[in-house]
Short mmCIF file of C-alpha atoms in Angstrom, two decimals:
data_model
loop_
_atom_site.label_atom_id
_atom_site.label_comp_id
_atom_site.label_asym_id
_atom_site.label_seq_id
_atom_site.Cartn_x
_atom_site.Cartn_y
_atom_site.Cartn_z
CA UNK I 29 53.07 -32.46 7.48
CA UNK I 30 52.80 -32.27 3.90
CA UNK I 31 52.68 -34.73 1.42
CA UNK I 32 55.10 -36.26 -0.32
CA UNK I 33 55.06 -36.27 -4.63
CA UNK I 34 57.21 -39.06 -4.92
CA UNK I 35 55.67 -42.15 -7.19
CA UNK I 36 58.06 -45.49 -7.13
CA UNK I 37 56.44 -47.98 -9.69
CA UNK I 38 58.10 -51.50 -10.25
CA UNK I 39 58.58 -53.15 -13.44
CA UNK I 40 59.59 -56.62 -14.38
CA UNK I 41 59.40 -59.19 -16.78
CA UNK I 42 59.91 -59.50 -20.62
CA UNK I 43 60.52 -55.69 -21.03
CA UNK I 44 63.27 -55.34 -18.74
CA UNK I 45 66.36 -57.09 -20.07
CA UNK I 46 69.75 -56.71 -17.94
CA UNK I 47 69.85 -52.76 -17.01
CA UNK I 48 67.26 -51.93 -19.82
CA UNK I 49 63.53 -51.57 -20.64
CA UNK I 50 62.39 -51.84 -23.69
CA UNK I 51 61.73 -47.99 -24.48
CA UNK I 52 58.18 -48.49 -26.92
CA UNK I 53 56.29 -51.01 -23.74
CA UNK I 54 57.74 -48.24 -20.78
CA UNK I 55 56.40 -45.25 -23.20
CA UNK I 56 52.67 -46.82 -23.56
CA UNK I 57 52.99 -47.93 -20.13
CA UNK I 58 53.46 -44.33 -18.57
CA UNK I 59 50.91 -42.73 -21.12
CA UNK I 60 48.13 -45.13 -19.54
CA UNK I 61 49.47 -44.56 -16.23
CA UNK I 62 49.11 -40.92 -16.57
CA UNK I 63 45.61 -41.10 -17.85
CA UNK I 64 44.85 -43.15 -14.89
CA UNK I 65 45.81 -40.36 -12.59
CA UNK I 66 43.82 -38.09 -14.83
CA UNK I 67 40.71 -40.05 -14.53
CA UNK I 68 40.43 -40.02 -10.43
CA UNK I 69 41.98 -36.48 -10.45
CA UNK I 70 38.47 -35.93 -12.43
CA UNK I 71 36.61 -36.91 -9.93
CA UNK I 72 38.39 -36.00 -6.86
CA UNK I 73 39.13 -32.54 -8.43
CA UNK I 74 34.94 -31.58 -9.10
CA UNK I 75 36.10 -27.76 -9.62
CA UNK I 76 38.71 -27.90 -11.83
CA UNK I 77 36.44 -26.64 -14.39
CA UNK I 78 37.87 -27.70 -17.52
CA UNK I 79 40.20 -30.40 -19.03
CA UNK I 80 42.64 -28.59 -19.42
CA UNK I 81 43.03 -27.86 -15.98
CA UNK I 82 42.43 -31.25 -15.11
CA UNK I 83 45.63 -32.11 -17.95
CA UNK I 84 47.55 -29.25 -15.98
CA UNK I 85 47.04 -30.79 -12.14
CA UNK I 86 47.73 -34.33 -13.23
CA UNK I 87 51.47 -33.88 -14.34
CA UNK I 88 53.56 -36.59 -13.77
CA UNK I 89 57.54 -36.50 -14.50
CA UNK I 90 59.95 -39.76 -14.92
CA UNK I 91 62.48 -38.62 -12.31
CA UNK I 92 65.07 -41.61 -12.87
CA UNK I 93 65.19 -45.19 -13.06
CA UNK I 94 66.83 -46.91 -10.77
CA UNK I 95 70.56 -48.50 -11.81
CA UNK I 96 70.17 -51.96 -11.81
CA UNK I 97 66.52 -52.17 -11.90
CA UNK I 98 63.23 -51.43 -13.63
CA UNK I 99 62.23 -49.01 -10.23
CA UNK I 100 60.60 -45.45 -11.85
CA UNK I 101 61.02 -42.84 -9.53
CA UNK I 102 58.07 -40.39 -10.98
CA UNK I 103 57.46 -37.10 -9.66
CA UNK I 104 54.44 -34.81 -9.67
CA UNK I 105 55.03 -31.63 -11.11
CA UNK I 106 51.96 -30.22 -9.01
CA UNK I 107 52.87 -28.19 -5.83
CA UNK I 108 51.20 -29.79 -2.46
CA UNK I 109 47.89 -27.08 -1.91
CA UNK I 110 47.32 -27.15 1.79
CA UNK I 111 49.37 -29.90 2.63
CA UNK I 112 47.49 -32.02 0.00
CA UNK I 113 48.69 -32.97 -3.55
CA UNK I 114 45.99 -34.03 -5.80
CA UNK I 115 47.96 -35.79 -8.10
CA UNK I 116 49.38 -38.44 -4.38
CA UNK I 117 45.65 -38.54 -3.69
CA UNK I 118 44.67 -39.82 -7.31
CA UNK I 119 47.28 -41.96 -7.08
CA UNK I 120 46.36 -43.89 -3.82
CA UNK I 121 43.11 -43.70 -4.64
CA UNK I 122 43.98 -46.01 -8.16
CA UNK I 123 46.28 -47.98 -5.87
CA UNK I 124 43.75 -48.79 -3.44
CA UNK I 125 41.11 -49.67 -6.38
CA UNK I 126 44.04 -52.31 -7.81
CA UNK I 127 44.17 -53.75 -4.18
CA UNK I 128 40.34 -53.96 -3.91
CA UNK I 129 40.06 -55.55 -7.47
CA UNK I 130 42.89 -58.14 -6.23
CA UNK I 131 41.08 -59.49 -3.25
CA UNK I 132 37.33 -58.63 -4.28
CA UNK I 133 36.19 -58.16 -7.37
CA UNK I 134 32.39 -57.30 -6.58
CA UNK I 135 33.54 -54.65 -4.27
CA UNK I 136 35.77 -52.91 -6.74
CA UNK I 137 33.13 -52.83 -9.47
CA UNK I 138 30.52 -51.38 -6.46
CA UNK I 139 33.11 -48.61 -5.81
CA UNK I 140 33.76 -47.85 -9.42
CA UNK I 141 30.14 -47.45 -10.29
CA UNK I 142 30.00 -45.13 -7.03
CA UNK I 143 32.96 -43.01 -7.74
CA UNK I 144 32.13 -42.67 -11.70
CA UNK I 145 28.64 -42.22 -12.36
CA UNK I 146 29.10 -41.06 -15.61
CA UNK I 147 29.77 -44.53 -17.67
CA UNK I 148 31.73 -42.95 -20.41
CA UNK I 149 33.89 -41.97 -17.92
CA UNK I 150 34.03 -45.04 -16.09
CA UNK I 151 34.37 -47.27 -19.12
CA UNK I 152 37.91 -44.86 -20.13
CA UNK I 153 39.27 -45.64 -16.29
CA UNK I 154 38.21 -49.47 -16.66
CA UNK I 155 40.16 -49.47 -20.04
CA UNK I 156 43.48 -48.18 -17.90
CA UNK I 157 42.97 -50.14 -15.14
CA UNK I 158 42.79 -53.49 -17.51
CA UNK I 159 46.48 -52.32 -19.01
CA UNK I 160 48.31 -52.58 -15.67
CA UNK I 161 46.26 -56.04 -14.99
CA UNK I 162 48.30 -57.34 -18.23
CA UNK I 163 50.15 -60.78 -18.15
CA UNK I 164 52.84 -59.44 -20.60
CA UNK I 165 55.49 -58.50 -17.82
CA UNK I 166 54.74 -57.74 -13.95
CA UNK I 167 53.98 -54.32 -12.35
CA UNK I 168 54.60 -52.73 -8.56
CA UNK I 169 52.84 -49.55 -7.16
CA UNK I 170 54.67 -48.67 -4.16
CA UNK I 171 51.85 -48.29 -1.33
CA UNK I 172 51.91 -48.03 2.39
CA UNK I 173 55.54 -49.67 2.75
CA UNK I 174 55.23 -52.24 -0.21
CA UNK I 175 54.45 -52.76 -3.70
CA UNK I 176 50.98 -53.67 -4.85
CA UNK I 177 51.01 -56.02 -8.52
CA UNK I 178 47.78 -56.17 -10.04
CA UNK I 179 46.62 -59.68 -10.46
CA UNK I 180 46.63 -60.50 -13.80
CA UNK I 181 43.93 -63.63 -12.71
CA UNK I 182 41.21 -60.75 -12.11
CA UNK I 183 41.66 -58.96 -15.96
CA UNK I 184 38.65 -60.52 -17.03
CA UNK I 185 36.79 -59.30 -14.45
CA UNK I 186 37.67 -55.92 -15.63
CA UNK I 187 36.92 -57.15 -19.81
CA UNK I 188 33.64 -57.80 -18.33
CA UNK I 189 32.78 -54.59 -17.24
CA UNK I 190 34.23 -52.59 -20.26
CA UNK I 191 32.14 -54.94 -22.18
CA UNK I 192 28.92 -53.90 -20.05
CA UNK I 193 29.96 -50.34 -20.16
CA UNK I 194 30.87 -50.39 -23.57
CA UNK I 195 27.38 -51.03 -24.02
CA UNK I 196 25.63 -48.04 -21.96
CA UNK I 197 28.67 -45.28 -22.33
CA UNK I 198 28.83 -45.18 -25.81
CA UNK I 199 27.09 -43.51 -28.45
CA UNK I 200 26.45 -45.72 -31.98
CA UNK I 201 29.17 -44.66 -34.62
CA UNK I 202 28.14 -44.63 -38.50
CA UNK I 203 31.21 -44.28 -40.19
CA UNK I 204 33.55 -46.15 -42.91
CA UNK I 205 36.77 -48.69 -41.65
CA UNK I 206 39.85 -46.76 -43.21
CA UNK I 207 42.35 -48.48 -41.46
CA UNK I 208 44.01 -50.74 -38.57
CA UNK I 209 46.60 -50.63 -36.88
CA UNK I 210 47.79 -54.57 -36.61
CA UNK I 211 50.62 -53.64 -33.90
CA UNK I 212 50.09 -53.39 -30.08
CA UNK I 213 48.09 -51.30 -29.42
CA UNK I 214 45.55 -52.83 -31.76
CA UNK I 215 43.11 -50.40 -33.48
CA UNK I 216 40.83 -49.33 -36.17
CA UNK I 217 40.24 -45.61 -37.48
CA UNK I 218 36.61 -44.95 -38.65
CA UNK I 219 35.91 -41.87 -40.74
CA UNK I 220 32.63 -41.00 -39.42
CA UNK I 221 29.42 -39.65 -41.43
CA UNK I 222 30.63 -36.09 -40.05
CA UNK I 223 34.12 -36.31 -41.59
CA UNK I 224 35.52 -37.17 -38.27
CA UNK I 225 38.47 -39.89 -37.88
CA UNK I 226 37.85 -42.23 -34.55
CA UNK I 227 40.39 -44.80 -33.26
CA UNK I 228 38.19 -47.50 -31.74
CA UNK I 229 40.65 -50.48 -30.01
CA UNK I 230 39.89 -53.86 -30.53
CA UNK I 231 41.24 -57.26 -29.30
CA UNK I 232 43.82 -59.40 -31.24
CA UNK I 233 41.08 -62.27 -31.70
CA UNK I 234 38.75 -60.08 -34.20
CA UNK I 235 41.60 -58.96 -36.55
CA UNK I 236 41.30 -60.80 -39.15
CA UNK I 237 37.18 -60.49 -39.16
CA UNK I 238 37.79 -56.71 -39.49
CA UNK I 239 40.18 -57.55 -42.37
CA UNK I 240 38.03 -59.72 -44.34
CA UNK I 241 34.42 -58.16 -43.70
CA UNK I 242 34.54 -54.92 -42.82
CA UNK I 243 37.59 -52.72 -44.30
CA UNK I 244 37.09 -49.80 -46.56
CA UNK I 245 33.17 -50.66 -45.53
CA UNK I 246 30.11 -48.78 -44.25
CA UNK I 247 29.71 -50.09 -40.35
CA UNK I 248 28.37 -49.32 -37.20
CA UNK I 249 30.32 -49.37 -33.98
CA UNK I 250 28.48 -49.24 -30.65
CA UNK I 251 30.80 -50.07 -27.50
CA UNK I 252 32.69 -52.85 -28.47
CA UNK I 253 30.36 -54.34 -31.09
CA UNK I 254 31.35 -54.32 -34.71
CA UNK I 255 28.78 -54.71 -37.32
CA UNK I 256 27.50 -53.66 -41.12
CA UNK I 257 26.22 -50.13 -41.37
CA UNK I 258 22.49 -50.46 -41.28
CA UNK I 259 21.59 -47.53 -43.86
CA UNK I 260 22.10 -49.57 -46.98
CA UNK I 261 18.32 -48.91 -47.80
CA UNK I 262 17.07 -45.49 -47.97
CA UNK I 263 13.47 -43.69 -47.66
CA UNK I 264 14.20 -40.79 -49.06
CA UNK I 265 17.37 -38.34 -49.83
CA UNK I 266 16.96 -34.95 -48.75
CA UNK I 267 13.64 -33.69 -49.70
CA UNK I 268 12.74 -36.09 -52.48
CA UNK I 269 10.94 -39.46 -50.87
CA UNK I 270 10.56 -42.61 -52.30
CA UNK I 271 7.32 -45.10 -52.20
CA UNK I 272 9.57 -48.28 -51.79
CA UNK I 273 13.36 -48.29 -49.93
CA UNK I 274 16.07 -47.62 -52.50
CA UNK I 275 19.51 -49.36 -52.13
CA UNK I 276 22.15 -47.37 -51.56
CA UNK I 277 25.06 -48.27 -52.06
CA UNK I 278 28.53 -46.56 -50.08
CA UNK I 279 32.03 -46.83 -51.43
CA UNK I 280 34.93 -44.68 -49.55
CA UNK I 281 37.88 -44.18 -51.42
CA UNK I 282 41.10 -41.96 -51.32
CA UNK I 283 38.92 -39.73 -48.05
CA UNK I 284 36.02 -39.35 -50.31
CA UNK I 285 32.38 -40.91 -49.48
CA UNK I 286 30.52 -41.71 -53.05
CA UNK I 287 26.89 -42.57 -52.78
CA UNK I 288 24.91 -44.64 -55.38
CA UNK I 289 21.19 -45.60 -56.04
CA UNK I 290 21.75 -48.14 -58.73
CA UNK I 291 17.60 -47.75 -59.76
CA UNK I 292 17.85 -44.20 -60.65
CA UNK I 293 21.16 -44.38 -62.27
CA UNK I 294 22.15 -41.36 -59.89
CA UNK I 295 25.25 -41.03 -57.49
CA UNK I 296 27.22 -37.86 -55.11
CA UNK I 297 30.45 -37.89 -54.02
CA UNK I 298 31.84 -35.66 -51.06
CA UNK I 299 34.45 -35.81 -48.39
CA UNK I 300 31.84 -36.24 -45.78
CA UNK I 301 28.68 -38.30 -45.96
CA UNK I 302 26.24 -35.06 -45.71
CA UNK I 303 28.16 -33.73 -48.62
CA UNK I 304 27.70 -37.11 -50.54
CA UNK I 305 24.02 -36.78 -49.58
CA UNK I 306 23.85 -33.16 -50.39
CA UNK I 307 25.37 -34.18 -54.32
CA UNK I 308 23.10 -37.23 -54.48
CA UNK I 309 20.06 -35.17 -54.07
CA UNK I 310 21.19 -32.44 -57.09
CA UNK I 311 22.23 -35.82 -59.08
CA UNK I 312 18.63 -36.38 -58.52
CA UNK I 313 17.23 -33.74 -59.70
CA UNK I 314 19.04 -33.33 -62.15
CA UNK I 315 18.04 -36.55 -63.64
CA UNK I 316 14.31 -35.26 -63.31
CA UNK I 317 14.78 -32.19 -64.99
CA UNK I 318 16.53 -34.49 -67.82
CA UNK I 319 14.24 -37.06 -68.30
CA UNK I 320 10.64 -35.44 -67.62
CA UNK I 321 11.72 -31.63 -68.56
CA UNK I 322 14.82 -32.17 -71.31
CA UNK I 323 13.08 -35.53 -73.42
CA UNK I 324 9.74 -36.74 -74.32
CA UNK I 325 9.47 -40.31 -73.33
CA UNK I 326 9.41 -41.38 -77.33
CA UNK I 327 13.36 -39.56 -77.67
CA UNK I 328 14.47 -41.96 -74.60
CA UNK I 329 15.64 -45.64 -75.09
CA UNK I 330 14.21 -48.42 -73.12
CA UNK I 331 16.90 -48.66 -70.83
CA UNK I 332 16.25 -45.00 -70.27
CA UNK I 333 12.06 -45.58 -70.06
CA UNK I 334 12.61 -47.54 -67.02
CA UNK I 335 14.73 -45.10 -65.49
CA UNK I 336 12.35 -42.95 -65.86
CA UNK I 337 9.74 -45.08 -64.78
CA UNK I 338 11.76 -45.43 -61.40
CA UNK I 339 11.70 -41.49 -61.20
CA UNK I 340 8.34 -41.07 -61.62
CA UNK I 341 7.83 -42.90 -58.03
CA UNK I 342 9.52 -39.99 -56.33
CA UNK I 343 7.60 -37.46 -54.43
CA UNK I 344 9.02 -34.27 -53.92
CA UNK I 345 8.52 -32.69 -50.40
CA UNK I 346 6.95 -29.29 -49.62
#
């Protein structure tokens, strides 16, 4: 017999007032449901070749919700394939993980590391999964003749595996802090050394750290750890080298990355890092051709001697 596409999901609590729910909580909720779905669609679906495909299977549709109640009837837009409907199977498969991380926590996080080897991957589902464990208002997944509410007692079970996965599943961002978002759900945007713009979310507790230390400043994210940009100091800046570290130091302004090396008097400014670095290195030259090619050290001023001086200590790579 085939199987049904029919999704009922509960809601209750602060964001269901009278006949109502409060539209901007019900949106985020069904966007995280939805990438839930995606996630063990991913793995249950190992030839569906692409994203996109896996974007295309996973379709979910709010059918109605119930008069009188917060009670979603969803529907999933994906026909059943051999009396089997991927998107149902995702779905009790998520279900059945909320159940497990209910009554046994160690279990859960043994089937999780079984089912996503990948820990990038894992880490995004763990991330879901710790939305519908929230304490805000009270969910109910319809499963097997009841409704299943995720216990919101076990959610730091679940913070301790992002933070562990956080850890081993994500590669170390160099970037700038442009911005945060101070409203649920909390973020950051970094502008990475590539010209790239990353929302990385963060917990309500760190806000005003970010604030105070690290906006509009170099850092480095890695998981869920937040911390100054290591690459203050340089070695060398493209093929010029230097027989001590230089400081460098990195403003971002207005989208553009401005380099400075205070010794040498000589900065670049690009709207990427590499094109920052790229300018630094011709300001560098530049300056070489100016004060050993332009002057003689008896037309310079002190000032300018020592600058000088501070060039001289360059070497210049094959």
């Amino acid at each position: 017999m085939p199987e049904s596409n029919k999704i009922k999901i509960k809601l209750a609590g602060n964001i269901v007032r009278g006949h109502t729910v409060n539209i901007g909580e019900l949106g985020k909720f069904l966007s995280n449901f939805q990438d839930l779905i995606e996630s063990f669609i991913f793995i249950q679906q190992p030839n569906a070749k692409s994203a996109k495909n896996i974007k295309r299977i996973s379709k979910i549709y709010l059918k109605e919700i119930t008069e009188g109640s917060a009670v979603l009837n969803l529907e999933s837009g994906q026909d059943n394939l051999q009396g089997k409907n991927p998107v149902m199977s995702a779905y009790n498969e998520a279900v059945s993980t909320v159940k497990i991380i209910n009554n046994n926590p160690i279990e859960a996080r043994a089937n999780l590391n079984n089912q996503f080897i990948l820990p990038n991957l894992r880490l995004k589902t763990e991330i879901k999964l710790d939305n519908l464990f929230t304490n805000k208002y009270e969910i109910g997944l319809w499963f097997d003749g009841g409704f299943i509410k995720p216990k919101s007692s076990m959610r730091q079970h679940i913070s301790n595996w992002i933070s562990i996965d956080s850890e081993i599943g994500t590669p170390q961002i160099n970037g700038v802090l442009t911005g945060i978002e101070t409203h649920e759900p909390h973020y950051f945007t970094i502008m990475t050394i590539a010209g790239q713009k990353i929302k990385c979310f963060y917990e309500k507790s760190i806000e005003d750290k970010l604030i105070d230390n690290y906006l509009k400043k170099p850092i480095t994210i890695k998981g869920i750890f937040v911390g100054m940009w290591p690459y203050s100091q340089v070695s060398a800046v493209g093929k010029f080298k230097f027989k001590n570290p230089l400081k460098l130091d990195i403003t971002f302004e207005d989208d553009v990355w401005c380099l400075k090396l205070d010794s040498l008097n000589c900065s670049g400014c690009g709207y990427n890092y590499n094109e920052a670095l790229k300018n630094l290195e011709i300001s560098i030259k530049e300056k070489i051709k100016a004060y050993f090619e332009k002057f003689k050290e008896s037309e310079l001023t002190e000032k300018a001697k020592i600058l000088r001086k501070n060039i001289a200590e360059i070497s210049v790579s094959d």
